[in-house]
C-alpha positions as semicolon CSV with decimal commas, in nm:
position;residue;x (nm);y (nm);z (nm)
1;Y;1,274;-0,596;1,227
2;I;1,073;-0,902;1,131
3;T;1,085;-1,180;1,387
4;V;1,050;-1,549;1,305
5;E;1,015;-1,799;1,590
6;G;1,285;-1,740;1,853
7;G;1,345;-1,791;2,219
8;I;1,425;-1,574;2,516
9;G;1,719;-1,419;2,327
10;V;1,489;-1,292;2,052
11;S;1,254;-1,150;2,316
12;R;1,542;-0,960;2,474
13;E;1,670;-0,836;2,137
14;V;1,324;-0,712;2,044
15;L;1,292;-0,528;2,374
16;V;1,627;-0,354;2,321
17;A;1,545;-0,275;1,958
18;M;1,209;-0,125;2,055
19;M;1,374;0,081;2,330
20;H;1,587;0,232;2,052
21;G;1,285;0,312;1,835
22;A;1,279;0,009;1,604
23;V;0,963;-0,115;1,439
24;V;0,911;-0,488;1,499
25;I;0,684;-0,712;1,295
26;P;0,642;-1,047;1,471
27;L;0,524;-1,337;1,257
28;R;0,299;-1,519;1,505
29;R;0,247;-1,816;1,275
30;T;0,609;-1,920;1,325
31;G;0,567;-1,987;1,698
32;G;0,824;-1,933;1,970
33;A;0,889;-1,581;2,093
34;S;0,723;-1,437;1,783
35;S;0,395;-1,588;1,898
36;G;0,414;-1,410;2,233
37;I;0,595;-1,651;2,464
38;F;0,935;-1,613;2,634
39;D;0,842;-1,268;2,767
40;F;0,817;-1,127;2,414
41;P;0,730;-0,755;2,455
42;P;0,351;-0,725;2,418
43;Q;0,386;-0,377;2,269
44;A;0,539;-0,542;1,959
45;F;0,191;-0,675;1,881
46;K;0,045;-0,325;1,851
47;R;-0,014;-0,232;1,487
48;P;0,203;0,061;1,374
49;A;-0,001;0,342;1,215
50;F;0,165;0,297;0,875
51;V;0,054;-0,068;0,852
52;R;-0,281;-0,136;0,688
53;E;-0,528;-0,309;0,921
54;E;-0,582;-0,595;0,676
55;D;-0,207;-0,665;0,651
56;W;-0,171;-0,663;1,029
57;A;-0,466;-0,901;1,068
58;V;-0,296;-1,147;0,834
59;V;0,041;-1,145;1,014
60;E;-0,144;-1,185;1,344
61;D;-0,332;-1,491;1,211
62;A;-0,130;-1,809;1,267
63;E;-0,368;-1,996;1,035
64;A;-0,350;-1,757;0,738
65;P;-0,228;-1,912;0,413
66;I;0,145;-1,859;0,362
67;E;0,080;-1,672;0,035
68;K;-0,137;-1,417;0,218
69;T;0,120;-1,383;0,496
70;T;0,397;-1,326;0,244
71;A;0,193;-1,062;0,060
72;A;0,109;-0,889;0,389
73;V;0,476;-0,878;0,494
74;V;0,573;-0,733;0,156
75;G;0,300;-0,469;0,200
76;I;0,424;-0,382;0,549
77;V;0,787;-0,354;0,442
78;T;0,689;-0,143;0,140
79;A;0,481;0,090;0,361
80;F;0,769;0,122;0,609
81;M;1,016;0,206;0,334
82;G;0,785;0,480;0,209
83;T;0,751;0,614;0,563
84;W;1,126;0,599;0,617
85;R;1,194;0,781;0,291
86;A;0,946;1,056;0,381
87;S;1,098;1,097;0,729
88;T;1,451;1,097;0,594
89;R;1,358;1,350;0,326
90;R;1,213;1,586;0,591
91;A;1,524;1,547;0,809
92;T;1,752;1,612;0,511
93;Q;1,557;1,923;0,417
94;A;1,579;2,052;0,776
95;W;1,954;1,991;0,782
96;E;2,004;2,161;0,446
97;A;1,797;2,458;0,561
98;Q;2,007;2,485;0,875
99;Q;2,326;2,472;0,671
100;A;2,192;2,751;0,455
101;G;2,107;2,951;0,767
102;L;1,737;2,949;0,687
103;L;1,598;2,724;0,962
104;L;1,769;2,836;1,279
105;G;1,962;3,146;1,188
106;S;2,119;3,281;1,504
107;S;1,858;3,129;1,739
108;A;2,078;2,822;1,802
109;Q;2,353;3,053;1,925
110;E;2,101;3,231;2,146
111;G;1,985;2,912;2,314
112;G;1,729;2,812;2,052
113;D;1,633;2,453;1,984
114;S;1,847;2,289;1,717
115;S;1,711;1,937;1,768
116;A;1,518;1,940;1,441
117;A;1,836;1,973;1,242
118;S;2,021;1,702;1,433
119;W;1,751;1,439;1,388
120;C;1,842;1,211;1,099
121;V;1,715;0,858;1,163
122;P;1,338;0,808;1,174
123;S;1,215;0,652;1,495
124;V;0,917;0,426;1,549
125;E;0,726;0,738;1,655
126;A;0,804;0,910;1,325
127;A;0,717;0,599;1,130
128;S;0,392;0,546;1,317
129;Q;0,285;0,906;1,252
130;T;0,294;0,857;0,876
131;S;-0,014;0,700;0,724
132;G;-0,005;0,423;0,467
133;A;-0,122;0,669;0,201
134;E;0,170;0,904;0,275
135;A;0,407;0,609;0,262
136;D;0,265;0,494;-0,073
137;A;0,302;0,849;-0,211
138;S;0,660;0,865;-0,090
139;L;0,745;0,543;-0,275
140;A;0,610;0,692;-0,595
141;E;0,834;0,998;-0,562
142;P;1,194;0,973;-0,677
143;S;1,448;0,978;-0,395
144;P;1,660;1,293;-0,375
145;E;2,013;1,259;-0,501
146;P;2,274;1,215;-0,224
């Protein structure tokens, strides 16, 4: 989620979204909740690992030129999409392997852990564990056919 301005409602929505694993990019320059008031969750201002330091510095800078802010946001969204694709690809491969009986075999029936195969939507943890370089590489790769 990218937040622009906002009041107490935005702060609450961001808190709920983050509790469900969402990545939030607050645009401080816009003021309001996105600048840190109205009990906006302070953890939203922590740079996710997939975001380049220079892009994060720009979105944190309320005085940065709008062109630089726009370019930084595009860079962040692009990096996230690469991270998401990589995470989704790994989850799809795990699911396909399970369906083929290669990942879990009979261990799920014997009390084994089948959580890897049931995980489909990348969380903020998964996104933050992927570097910007991995995300860029993922964008360059064609997406698997559905």
